[in-house]
């Protein structure tokens, strides 16, 4: 029998990690993961009111795991919880973006240098496969899938470098950048530019040119940061 202190029954099946071990996912974690993905992708835009009762009904659970999930989202800066009023998806804080850029350049500049020093042919083939998928998504205008492969490219470099934990840190740091970038990917030619920048990074890694790899990564990270002022004028309700 399930004890009163146990997490609520799973809303989704357990998942497998890279080692093939079953990883138990609590209902709260599953709800958090779904809402997090929807907020970052702007499927749930800034300013949207999130109703605990409605979310609980959608997932077929009580409100307890919903509250836990919303609290985690609040701690991550993705929702604002107003006592007695409700929960609202946070606007993108413009002030958080410059600092996130600095952190990305520092950490990814380091990981790409390390990757360039030790990358194997198999590693390069892995990057090539990701870039090939990006080209396909760009040709189809599929911004959502393109962004997923963009994430895979940067994550792969941290793994090639031997420091996959850095990507875990970066995912938290760059979450507000990701929300803003979702507004830029539909811009004509932007996805093609990203593919080109990834290819330059890939070539530097393949050539084991550490200095060129860092330079290419820093240039890329500077270029992918959106023109916040312009976005703010186009989507005034999305930023604060």
PDB file of C-alpha atoms in Angstrom:
ATOM      1  CA  UNK A   1       0.000   0.000   0.000  1.00  0.00           C
ATOM      2  CA  UNK A   2       1.264   3.455  -0.850  1.00  0.00           C
ATOM      3  CA  UNK A   3       2.219   5.490   2.196  1.00  0.00           C
ATOM      4  CA  UNK A   4       0.784   8.961   2.747  1.00  0.00           C
ATOM      5  CA  UNK A   5       4.236  10.491   2.281  1.00  0.00           C
ATOM      6  CA  UNK A   6       4.822   8.834  -1.101  1.00  0.00           C
ATOM      7  CA  UNK A   7       4.655  10.938  -4.299  1.00  0.00           C
ATOM      8  CA  UNK A   8       1.374  10.760  -6.140  1.00  0.00           C
ATOM      9  CA  UNK A   9       0.956   7.996  -8.699  1.00  0.00           C
ATOM     10  CA  UNK A  10       2.679   8.597 -12.029  1.00  0.00           C
ATOM     11  CA  UNK A  11       0.877  10.626 -14.640  1.00  0.00           C
ATOM     12  CA  UNK A  12       3.368   9.382 -17.245  1.00  0.00           C
ATOM     13  CA  UNK A  13       5.402   6.178 -17.604  1.00  0.00           C
ATOM     14  CA  UNK A  14       8.821   6.010 -16.011  1.00  0.00           C
ATOM     15  CA  UNK A  15      11.652   6.880 -18.377  1.00  0.00           C
ATOM     16  CA  UNK A  16      15.016   5.237 -19.056  1.00  0.00           C
ATOM     17  CA  UNK A  17      18.315   7.016 -18.617  1.00  0.00           C
ATOM     18  CA  UNK A  18      21.325   6.642 -20.916  1.00  0.00           C
ATOM     19  CA  UNK A  19      22.499   3.566 -18.998  1.00  0.00           C
ATOM     20  CA  UNK A  20      19.181   1.839 -19.539  1.00  0.00           C
ATOM     21  CA  UNK A  21      18.109   2.094 -15.908  1.00  0.00           C
ATOM     22  CA  UNK A  22      14.495   2.856 -15.142  1.00  0.00           C
ATOM     23  CA  UNK A  23      14.135   6.339 -13.653  1.00  0.00           C
ATOM     24  CA  UNK A  24      10.955   6.901 -11.637  1.00  0.00           C
ATOM     25  CA  UNK A  25       9.237  10.153 -12.493  1.00  0.00           C
ATOM     26  CA  UNK A  26       6.802  11.570  -9.973  1.00  0.00           C
ATOM     27  CA  UNK A  27       3.615  13.235 -11.072  1.00  0.00           C
ATOM     28  CA  UNK A  28       4.932  16.622  -9.936  1.00  0.00           C
ATOM     29  CA  UNK A  29       8.081  16.143 -12.030  1.00  0.00           C
ATOM     30  CA  UNK A  30       6.042  15.101 -15.059  1.00  0.00           C
ATOM     31  CA  UNK A  31       3.776  18.135 -14.766  1.00  0.00           C
ATOM     32  CA  UNK A  32       6.775  20.404 -14.271  1.00  0.00           C
ATOM     33  CA  UNK A  33       8.488  18.970 -17.337  1.00  0.00           C
ATOM     34  CA  UNK A  34       5.429  19.442 -19.544  1.00  0.00           C
ATOM     35  CA  UNK A  35       4.708  22.983 -18.374  1.00  0.00           C
ATOM     36  CA  UNK A  36       8.392  23.948 -18.525  1.00  0.00           C
ATOM     37  CA  UNK A  37       8.626  22.809 -22.142  1.00  0.00           C
ATOM     38  CA  UNK A  38       5.401  24.588 -23.093  1.00  0.00           C
ATOM     39  CA  UNK A  39       6.447  27.856 -21.427  1.00  0.00           C
ATOM     40  CA  UNK A  40       9.975  27.920 -22.889  1.00  0.00           C
ATOM     41  CA  UNK A  41       8.650  27.097 -26.360  1.00  0.00           C
ATOM     42  CA  UNK A  42       6.022  29.851 -25.968  1.00  0.00           C
ATOM     43  CA  UNK A  43       3.210  27.380 -26.534  1.00  0.00           C
ATOM     44  CA  UNK A  44       2.085  28.925 -23.265  1.00  0.00           C
ATOM     45  CA  UNK A  45       2.959  32.621 -23.749  1.00  0.00           C
ATOM     46  CA  UNK A  46       3.940  35.155 -21.079  1.00  0.00           C
ATOM     47  CA  UNK A  47       0.965  36.555 -19.198  1.00  0.00           C
ATOM     48  CA  UNK A  48      -1.090  33.359 -19.398  1.00  0.00           C
ATOM     49  CA  UNK A  49      -2.973  32.552 -16.197  1.00  0.00           C
ATOM     50  CA  UNK A  50      -2.354  28.986 -15.009  1.00  0.00           C
ATOM     51  CA  UNK A  51      -5.242  27.497 -13.059  1.00  0.00           C
ATOM     52  CA  UNK A  52      -4.356  24.749 -10.594  1.00  0.00           C
ATOM     53  CA  UNK A  53      -7.779  23.153 -10.890  1.00  0.00           C
ATOM     54  CA  UNK A  54      -7.656  23.034 -14.689  1.00  0.00           C
ATOM     55  CA  UNK A  55      -4.131  21.602 -14.736  1.00  0.00           C
ATOM     56  CA  UNK A  56      -5.072  18.981 -12.140  1.00  0.00           C
ATOM     57  CA  UNK A  57      -8.080  17.969 -14.232  1.00  0.00           C
ATOM     58  CA  UNK A  58      -5.994  17.789 -17.416  1.00  0.00           C
ATOM     59  CA  UNK A  59      -3.469  15.480 -15.740  1.00  0.00           C
ATOM     60  CA  UNK A  60      -6.056  13.560 -13.738  1.00  0.00           C
ATOM     61  CA  UNK A  61      -4.393  14.249 -10.393  1.00  0.00           C
ATOM     62  CA  UNK A  62      -4.993  16.197  -7.208  1.00  0.00           C
ATOM     63  CA  UNK A  63      -3.803  19.776  -6.797  1.00  0.00           C
ATOM     64  CA  UNK A  64      -0.849  18.819  -4.578  1.00  0.00           C
ATOM     65  CA  UNK A  65       1.589  17.780  -7.351  1.00  0.00           C
ATOM     66  CA  UNK A  66       0.390  20.723  -9.442  1.00  0.00           C
ATOM     67  CA  UNK A  67       1.353  23.124  -6.645  1.00  0.00           C
ATOM     68  CA  UNK A  68       4.759  21.434  -6.367  1.00  0.00           C
ATOM     69  CA  UNK A  69       5.336  21.804 -10.097  1.00  0.00           C
ATOM     70  CA  UNK A  70       4.284  25.454 -10.108  1.00  0.00           C
ATOM     71  CA  UNK A  71       6.579  26.181  -7.173  1.00  0.00           C
ATOM     72  CA  UNK A  72       9.541  24.741  -9.094  1.00  0.00           C
ATOM     73  CA  UNK A  73       8.624  26.836 -12.121  1.00  0.00           C
ATOM     74  CA  UNK A  74       8.480  29.899  -9.889  1.00  0.00           C
ATOM     75  CA  UNK A  75      11.937  29.149  -8.515  1.00  0.00           C
ATOM     76  CA  UNK A  76      13.162  28.914 -12.119  1.00  0.00           C
ATOM     77  CA  UNK A  77      11.727  32.309 -12.990  1.00  0.00           C
ATOM     78  CA  UNK A  78       9.065  31.002 -15.359  1.00  0.00           C
ATOM     79  CA  UNK A  79       5.899  31.768 -13.387  1.00  0.00           C
ATOM     80  CA  UNK A  80       4.828  34.359 -10.848  1.00  0.00           C
ATOM     81  CA  UNK A  81       2.696  33.118  -7.967  1.00  0.00           C
ATOM     82  CA  UNK A  82       0.423  35.707  -6.396  1.00  0.00           C
ATOM     83  CA  UNK A  83      -1.171  34.618  -3.103  1.00  0.00           C
ATOM     84  CA  UNK A  84      -4.946  34.915  -3.216  1.00  0.00           C
ATOM     85  CA  UNK A  85      -4.768  35.850  -6.900  1.00  0.00           C
ATOM     86  CA  UNK A  86      -3.261  33.005  -8.892  1.00  0.00           C
ATOM     87  CA  UNK A  87      -0.300  31.975 -11.026  1.00  0.00           C
ATOM     88  CA  UNK A  88       0.783  33.745 -14.202  1.00  0.00           C
ATOM     89  CA  UNK A  89       3.469  32.827 -16.732  1.00  0.00           C
ATOM     90  CA  UNK A  90       6.284  35.319 -16.192  1.00  0.00           C
ATOM     91  CA  UNK A  91       7.335  37.835 -18.778  1.00  0.00           C
ATOM     92  CA  UNK A  92      10.885  37.504 -20.081  1.00  0.00           C
ATOM     93  CA  UNK A  93      13.124  39.675 -17.857  1.00  0.00           C
ATOM     94  CA  UNK A  94      15.346  41.673 -20.193  1.00  0.00           C
ATOM     95  CA  UNK A  95      17.813  42.328 -17.378  1.00  0.00           C
ATOM     96  CA  UNK A  96      18.570  38.593 -17.060  1.00  0.00           C
ATOM     97  CA  UNK A  97      19.715  38.121 -20.648  1.00  0.00           C
ATOM     98  CA  UNK A  98      23.147  39.883 -20.630  1.00  0.00           C
ATOM     99  CA  UNK A  99      24.350  37.905 -17.620  1.00  0.00           C
ATOM    100  CA  UNK A 100      23.177  34.650 -19.171  1.00  0.00           C
ATOM    101  CA  UNK A 101      25.137  35.493 -22.309  1.00  0.00           C
ATOM    102  CA  UNK A 102      28.312  36.011 -20.288  1.00  0.00           C
ATOM    103  CA  UNK A 103      27.871  32.650 -18.555  1.00  0.00           C
ATOM    104  CA  UNK A 104      27.219  30.830 -21.831  1.00  0.00           C
ATOM    105  CA  UNK A 105      30.305  32.298 -23.481  1.00  0.00           C
ATOM    106  CA  UNK A 106      32.491  31.398 -20.517  1.00  0.00           C
ATOM    107  CA  UNK A 107      31.277  27.827 -20.120  1.00  0.00           C
ATOM    108  CA  UNK A 108      30.729  26.907 -23.766  1.00  0.00           C
ATOM    109  CA  UNK A 109      33.936  28.621 -24.786  1.00  0.00           C
ATOM    110  CA  UNK A 110      35.707  26.251 -22.403  1.00  0.00           C
ATOM    111  CA  UNK A 111      33.847  23.089 -23.438  1.00  0.00           C
ATOM    112  CA  UNK A 112      34.379  23.696 -27.147  1.00  0.00           C
ATOM    113  CA  UNK A 113      38.112  24.156 -26.540  1.00  0.00           C
ATOM    114  CA  UNK A 114      38.230  20.847 -24.699  1.00  0.00           C
ATOM    115  CA  UNK A 115      36.150  19.135 -27.389  1.00  0.00           C
ATOM    116  CA  UNK A 116      38.495  20.429 -30.090  1.00  0.00           C
ATOM    117  CA  UNK A 117      41.428  18.905 -28.262  1.00  0.00           C
ATOM    118  CA  UNK A 118      40.044  15.368 -27.987  1.00  0.00           C
ATOM    119  CA  UNK A 119      37.229  14.897 -30.549  1.00  0.00           C
ATOM    120  CA  UNK A 120      37.233  11.606 -32.441  1.00  0.00           C
ATOM    121  CA  UNK A 121      35.887  10.800 -35.896  1.00  0.00           C
ATOM    122  CA  UNK A 122      32.806   9.368 -34.219  1.00  0.00           C
ATOM    123  CA  UNK A 123      32.285  12.639 -32.374  1.00  0.00           C
ATOM    124  CA  UNK A 124      32.474  14.613 -35.599  1.00  0.00           C
ATOM    125  CA  UNK A 125      30.036  12.199 -37.235  1.00  0.00           C
ATOM    126  CA  UNK A 126      27.646  12.852 -34.370  1.00  0.00           C
ATOM    127  CA  UNK A 127      27.843  16.611 -34.942  1.00  0.00           C
ATOM    128  CA  UNK A 128      27.394  16.072 -38.690  1.00  0.00           C
ATOM    129  CA  UNK A 129      24.208  14.095 -38.091  1.00  0.00           C
ATOM    130  CA  UNK A 130      22.774  16.867 -35.931  1.00  0.00           C
ATOM    131  CA  UNK A 131      23.643  19.542 -38.496  1.00  0.00           C
ATOM    132  CA  UNK A 132      22.064  17.445 -41.258  1.00  0.00           C
ATOM    133  CA  UNK A 133      18.822  17.255 -39.292  1.00  0.00           C
ATOM    134  CA  UNK A 134      18.963  20.998 -38.695  1.00  0.00           C
ATOM    135  CA  UNK A 135      19.278  21.613 -42.425  1.00  0.00           C
ATOM    136  CA  UNK A 136      16.179  19.506 -43.017  1.00  0.00           C
ATOM    137  CA  UNK A 137      14.153  21.347 -40.376  1.00  0.00           C
ATOM    138  CA  UNK A 138      15.340  24.714 -41.708  1.00  0.00           C
ATOM    139  CA  UNK A 139      14.254  23.786 -45.234  1.00  0.00           C
ATOM    140  CA  UNK A 140      10.830  22.799 -43.904  1.00  0.00           C
ATOM    141  CA  UNK A 141      10.560  25.904 -41.725  1.00  0.00           C
ATOM    142  CA  UNK A 142      10.096  23.726 -38.646  1.00  0.00           C
ATOM    143  CA  UNK A 143      11.366  26.092 -35.940  1.00  0.00           C
ATOM    144  CA  UNK A 144      10.439  23.856 -33.011  1.00  0.00           C
ATOM    145  CA  UNK A 145      12.346  20.799 -34.251  1.00  0.00           C
ATOM    146  CA  UNK A 146      15.190  23.037 -35.372  1.00  0.00           C
ATOM    147  CA  UNK A 147      15.523  24.412 -31.855  1.00  0.00           C
ATOM    148  CA  UNK A 148      15.609  20.889 -30.410  1.00  0.00           C
ATOM    149  CA  UNK A 149      18.520  20.009 -32.699  1.00  0.00           C
ATOM    150  CA  UNK A 150      20.214  23.285 -31.774  1.00  0.00           C
ATOM    151  CA  UNK A 151      20.068  22.157 -28.162  1.00  0.00           C
ATOM    152  CA  UNK A 152      21.396  18.728 -29.157  1.00  0.00           C
ATOM    153  CA  UNK A 153      24.395  20.308 -30.933  1.00  0.00           C
ATOM    154  CA  UNK A 154      25.488  22.315 -27.911  1.00  0.00           C
ATOM    155  CA  UNK A 155      24.820  19.446 -25.521  1.00  0.00           C
ATOM    156  CA  UNK A 156      26.870  17.103 -27.707  1.00  0.00           C
ATOM    157  CA  UNK A 157      29.869  19.408 -27.459  1.00  0.00           C
ATOM    158  CA  UNK A 158      29.753  19.356 -23.643  1.00  0.00           C
ATOM    159  CA  UNK A 159      29.582  15.562 -23.795  1.00  0.00           C
ATOM    160  CA  UNK A 160      32.479  15.332 -26.251  1.00  0.00           C
ATOM    161  CA  UNK A 161      34.454  17.565 -23.901  1.00  0.00           C
ATOM    162  CA  UNK A 162      33.757  15.116 -21.086  1.00  0.00           C
ATOM    163  CA  UNK A 163      31.743  17.521 -18.953  1.00  0.00           C
ATOM    164  CA  UNK A 164      28.046  16.783 -19.588  1.00  0.00           C
ATOM    165  CA  UNK A 165      27.103  18.330 -16.246  1.00  0.00           C
ATOM    166  CA  UNK A 166      27.926  21.737 -17.665  1.00  0.00           C
ATOM    167  CA  UNK A 167      24.931  21.409 -19.974  1.00  0.00           C
ATOM    168  CA  UNK A 168      22.674  20.848 -16.966  1.00  0.00           C
ATOM    169  CA  UNK A 169      23.909  24.126 -15.542  1.00  0.00           C
ATOM    170  CA  UNK A 170      23.499  25.934 -18.847  1.00  0.00           C
ATOM    171  CA  UNK A 171      19.918  24.805 -19.348  1.00  0.00           C
ATOM    172  CA  UNK A 172      18.970  26.642 -16.185  1.00  0.00           C
ATOM    173  CA  UNK A 173      21.079  29.705 -16.955  1.00  0.00           C
ATOM    174  CA  UNK A 174      19.836  30.226 -20.498  1.00  0.00           C
ATOM    175  CA  UNK A 175      16.125  29.584 -20.075  1.00  0.00           C
ATOM    176  CA  UNK A 176      15.151  33.251 -20.597  1.00  0.00           C
ATOM    177  CA  UNK A 177      17.383  33.481 -23.685  1.00  0.00           C
ATOM    178  CA  UNK A 178      15.631  30.421 -25.076  1.00  0.00           C
ATOM    179  CA  UNK A 179      12.224  32.044 -24.670  1.00  0.00           C
ATOM    180  CA  UNK A 180      13.347  35.181 -26.495  1.00  0.00           C
ATOM    181  CA  UNK A 181      15.075  33.187 -29.238  1.00  0.00           C
ATOM    182  CA  UNK A 182      11.851  31.364 -30.055  1.00  0.00           C
ATOM    183  CA  UNK A 183      10.611  34.660 -31.427  1.00  0.00           C
ATOM    184  CA  UNK A 184      13.627  35.047 -33.728  1.00  0.00           C
ATOM    185  CA  UNK A 185      13.827  31.616 -35.385  1.00  0.00           C
ATOM    186  CA  UNK A 186      10.879  32.247 -37.729  1.00  0.00           C
ATOM    187  CA  UNK A 187      12.771  35.273 -39.118  1.00  0.00           C
ATOM    188  CA  UNK A 188      13.715  34.635 -42.745  1.00  0.00           C
ATOM    189  CA  UNK A 189      17.253  33.262 -43.036  1.00  0.00           C
ATOM    190  CA  UNK A 190      17.931  32.983 -39.305  1.00  0.00           C
ATOM    191  CA  UNK A 191      17.923  29.193 -39.206  1.00  0.00           C
ATOM    192  CA  UNK A 192      20.263  29.021 -42.209  1.00  0.00           C
ATOM    193  CA  UNK A 193      22.661  31.370 -40.416  1.00  0.00           C
ATOM    194  CA  UNK A 194      22.649  29.175 -37.327  1.00  0.00           C
ATOM    195  CA  UNK A 195      23.436  26.105 -39.448  1.00  0.00           C
ATOM    196  CA  UNK A 196      26.381  27.929 -41.032  1.00  0.00           C
ATOM    197  CA  UNK A 197      27.705  28.976 -37.616  1.00  0.00           C
ATOM    198  CA  UNK A 198      27.410  25.402 -36.361  1.00  0.00           C
ATOM    199  CA  UNK A 199      29.344  24.161 -39.373  1.00  0.00           C
ATOM    200  CA  UNK A 200      32.173  26.607 -38.621  1.00  0.00           C
ATOM    201  CA  UNK A 201      32.301  25.322 -35.038  1.00  0.00           C
ATOM    202  CA  UNK A 202      32.223  21.728 -36.270  1.00  0.00           C
ATOM    203  CA  UNK A 203      35.071  22.324 -38.710  1.00  0.00           C
ATOM    204  CA  UNK A 204      37.249  23.904 -36.017  1.00  0.00           C
ATOM    205  CA  UNK A 205      36.621  20.957 -33.704  1.00  0.00           C
ATOM    206  CA  UNK A 206      37.394  18.485 -36.507  1.00  0.00           C
ATOM    207  CA  UNK A 207      40.651  20.322 -37.237  1.00  0.00           C
ATOM    208  CA  UNK A 208      41.536  20.274 -33.521  1.00  0.00           C
ATOM    209  CA  UNK A 209      42.003  24.033 -33.770  1.00  0.00           C
ATOM    210  CA  UNK A 210      41.321  25.049 -30.183  1.00  0.00           C
ATOM    211  CA  UNK A 211      41.617  28.818 -30.715  1.00  0.00           C
ATOM    212  CA  UNK A 212      39.379  28.761 -33.790  1.00  0.00           C
ATOM    213  CA  UNK A 213      36.815  26.607 -32.008  1.00  0.00           C
ATOM    214  CA  UNK A 214      36.523  29.071 -29.145  1.00  0.00           C
ATOM    215  CA  UNK A 215      36.361  32.048 -31.499  1.00  0.00           C
ATOM    216  CA  UNK A 216      33.629  30.388 -33.561  1.00  0.00           C
ATOM    217  CA  UNK A 217      31.604  29.511 -30.463  1.00  0.00           C
ATOM    218  CA  UNK A 218      31.841  33.003 -28.963  1.00  0.00           C
ATOM    219  CA  UNK A 219      30.842  34.523 -32.303  1.00  0.00           C
ATOM    220  CA  UNK A 220      27.917  32.121 -32.555  1.00  0.00           C
ATOM    221  CA  UNK A 221      26.681  32.844 -29.054  1.00  0.00           C
ATOM    222  CA  UNK A 222      26.894  36.564 -29.735  1.00  0.00           C
ATOM    223  CA  UNK A 223      24.896  36.146 -32.932  1.00  0.00           C
ATOM    224  CA  UNK A 224      22.138  33.954 -31.513  1.00  0.00           C
ATOM    225  CA  UNK A 225      21.238  36.484 -28.851  1.00  0.00           C
ATOM    226  CA  UNK A 226      18.162  38.297 -30.079  1.00  0.00           C
ATOM    227  CA  UNK A 227      17.797  42.033 -30.540  1.00  0.00           C
ATOM    228  CA  UNK A 228      15.803  42.408 -27.356  1.00  0.00           C
ATOM    229  CA  UNK A 229      14.895  46.043 -28.002  1.00  0.00           C
ATOM    230  CA  UNK A 230      13.325  45.134 -31.337  1.00  0.00           C
ATOM    231  CA  UNK A 231      11.551  42.096 -29.925  1.00  0.00           C
ATOM    232  CA  UNK A 232      10.272  44.162 -27.034  1.00  0.00           C
ATOM    233  CA  UNK A 233       8.725  46.661 -29.461  1.00  0.00           C
ATOM    234  CA  UNK A 234       7.092  43.830 -31.438  1.00  0.00           C
ATOM    235  CA  UNK A 235       5.921  41.849 -28.409  1.00  0.00           C
ATOM    236  CA  UNK A 236       5.544  44.379 -25.585  1.00  0.00           C
ATOM    237  CA  UNK A 237       3.456  42.007 -23.460  1.00  0.00           C
ATOM    238  CA  UNK A 238       6.169  39.324 -23.498  1.00  0.00           C
ATOM    239  CA  UNK A 239       8.984  41.284 -21.831  1.00  0.00           C
ATOM    240  CA  UNK A 240       9.581  43.172 -18.614  1.00  0.00           C
TER     241      UNK A 240
END
